[in-house]
Amino acid sequence: MAKYLLSIDQGTTSSRAILFTTQGERYASAQEEFPQYFPQDGWVEHNPNELWQSVLSTCQKVLDENQLSASDILGIGITNQRETTLVWDKNTGAVIYNAIVWQDRRTAFFCDSIDCQDIKNSIMDKTGLILDAYFSATKINWLLDNVPGAREKADAGQLLFGTVDTFLLWQLTAGKSHKTDATNASRTMLFNIHQQCWDDELLALFSIPKSMLPDVMDCAAEFGVTQSSLFNGEIPILAMAGDQQAALFGQACFTEGMAKCTYGTGAFLMLNTGNKALKSTNRLLTTIAYRLNGDVTYAIEGSIFMAGATIQWLRDQLKIIDKASDSEKIAENTVVEHGVFLVPAFTGLGAPYWDPNARAVISGLSRDSGRNEIISAALQSVAFQSKDLQNAMAKDGLALSFLKVDGGMAENNWLLNFISDMLSITVERPDIVETTALGVAYLTGLQAGVFSSVDQLSTLWRCEKSFTPQISEQKKNRLYAQWQNAVSKVQS
Ligand code: ADP
């Protein structure tokens, strides 16, 4: 009987359960969206029970629809939206509050209050991160200070913290495992990425008791087994990785210098830097790419907040397209140098600017500019922002030699051509674009002994289509200079 690897891909807006064969081929999947809650301006929450039920029901659905039982599954791997923060009672399992989502800005004020360069430098040195509300640490601090009784219970050792991976593991194992992996730990702003341990000074800075924190494991490890009532039998949980790290793994970026960019709601460019944790002086993040058998591989990461979300804005707010994919045809039929620039700073600017107060503009409009130019400018902004990241990496001494891409926007050929033009490198799209789920399936397979090594996994990666630069150097430079000019207008 064939056996399968089951990937749980718990994203910001939906949960997916995807089955892969032991040859690393996608076999079947189920997906479910869940509600988003915005209780105040800048606050974003998920209901933990809805989140867990969406995972449970997609897993049960994909097994049922394919007439599979627990014994057909070699192992489960969990990949997840990163940084999102949950706290629950160790004894009853009851969460003390909704999940505070990575996008949530309620602790920005607290971050601003830490106005000491030495502390910021120390955070960067230890965690590779820029002090920002994005990461888990200040979210945990907020929960302990704002949920009645939480601080006392935490001090008494009765509360546990987890990012989504840890919360799902706790649910899957009926409270038997309280663990995370090194990639998720590296996004909490509490984990020393050099020493591979929770950092006492940072825990003190954010007033978080160490007893709340999960054990940190390799990405491929024995995380526990599912309680048998869930899937009519036990299934081992063998892998974990944050979504962007899992995508890097699924893109087989296993050697230093290999890079991927996932173009979804936002865009996340990650470059493998091997066993060196390089420190960026250009406001990029240093992060753990993966940890296998105790060996850490590091990456440099640049996050763009608005990529596909800008196209959603064209569809839902401006209502100038019916569906995201319409943007491709329109851009194809519009001249490239139309003079219109859309800087999508709807929620501020991410790397390398980190400017939360910037707001979006459309600039360069003339009497003959219209819908098509705005749509083209929206797509172009994704490529220009990628070039901003490439430039920041170059200033840190890191060259991108080619780029593997995935995510919903990677279906847009016009966009991939334009990214190749702006970055002056080859852009490659794989045949399996669900690289996040694939990456954690690879990790699960490594732990299950289905795959022997990352070298073997490299041979499984297939390019579906590649894009090479076509634009002239002068035209590229002209366009990019105009983009930089437009960005300078929105910076606060
Ligand atoms: P996420 O995982 O972040 O939810 P996905 O990887 O599923 O996102 O990608 C969805 C995003 O990609 C949406 O924001 C959508 O607007 C955008 N998108 C999807 N298809 C296209 C396309 N053909 N051209 C441009 N944007 C697209």
Coordinates of N, CA and C in Angstrom, one line a residue, residues 4-9 15-21 25-31 58-59 62 75 77 432 434-438 440-441:
Y4 N 1.7 8.1 2.5 CA 1.7 9.5 2.2 C 2.3 10.4 3.3
L5 N 2.7 11.5 2.9 CA 3.2 12.6 3.9 C 2.1 13.6 3.9
L6 N 1.7 14.0 5.1 CA 0.6 15.0 5.3 C 1.2 16.3 5.8
S7 N 1.0 17.4 4.9 CA 1.5 18.7 5.3 C 0.3 19.5 5.8
I8 N 0.4 20.1 6.9 CA -0.6 21.1 7.4 C 0.0 22.5 7.1
D9 N -0.6 23.3 6.3 CA -0.1 24.6 5.9 C -1.1 25.6 6.5
S15 N -6.5 27.5 6.0 CA -5.7 26.4 6.4 C -5.8 25.4 5.3
R16 N -4.7 24.7 5.0 CA -4.7 23.7 4.0 C -4.1 22.4 4.5
A17 N -4.6 21.3 4.0 CA -4.0 20.0 4.3 C -3.6 19.4 3.0
I18 N -2.4 19.1 2.8 CA -1.9 18.6 1.4 C -1.2 17.2 1.6
L19 N -1.6 16.3 0.8 CA -0.9 15.0 0.8 C 0.1 14.9 -0.3
F20 N 1.3 14.4 0.1 CA 2.4 14.2 -0.9 C 2.8 12.7 -0.9
T21 N 3.2 12.3 -2.1 CA 3.7 10.9 -2.2 C 5.1 10.9 -1.7
E25 N 5.6 14.1 -4.8 CA 4.6 14.6 -5.7 C 3.3 14.9 -5.0
R26 N 2.7 16.0 -5.4 CA 1.4 16.4 -4.8 C 0.3 15.4 -5.1
Y27 N -0.4 15.0 -4.1 CA -1.4 13.9 -4.4 C -2.8 14.5 -4.2
A28 N -3.1 15.2 -3.1 CA -4.5 15.7 -2.9 C -4.4 16.8 -1.9
S29 N -5.5 17.6 -1.8 CA -5.5 18.7 -0.8 C -6.9 19.1 -0.4
A30 N -7.0 19.7 0.7 CA -8.3 20.3 1.2 C -7.9 21.7 1.8
Q31 N -8.8 22.6 1.6 CA -8.6 24.0 2.1 C -9.8 24.6 2.7
T58 N -9.8 20.1 7.6 CA -9.1 19.9 6.3 C -8.3 18.6 6.4
C59 N -7.7 18.3 7.5 CA -6.9 17.0 7.6 C -7.9 15.9 7.4
V62 N -9.2 15.6 3.8 CA -8.3 15.1 2.7 C -8.1 13.6 2.9
G75 N 3.7 10.5 8.3 CA 4.0 11.5 9.2 C 3.3 12.8 8.8
G77 N 3.7 17.0 8.9 CA 4.6 18.2 9.0 C 3.7 19.4 9.2
I432 N 5.9 22.5 -9.0 CA 4.9 22.5 -7.8 C 5.1 23.9 -7.1
E434 N 3.1 25.0 -4.7 CA 2.8 25.0 -3.3 C 4.0 24.6 -2.5
T435 N 5.0 25.5 -2.6 CA 6.4 25.1 -2.1 C 6.4 25.1 -0.5
T436 N 5.5 25.8 0.1 CA 5.5 25.8 1.6 C 5.1 24.4 2.1
A437 N 4.0 23.9 1.6 CA 3.6 22.6 2.0 C 4.6 21.5 1.5
L438 N 5.2 21.7 0.3 CA 6.2 20.8 -0.2 C 7.4 20.8 0.7
V440 N 7.7 21.4 3.9 CA 7.5 20.7 5.2 C 7.3 19.2 4.9
A441 N 6.8 18.8 3.7 CA 6.7 17.4 3.4 C 8.1 16.8 3.2

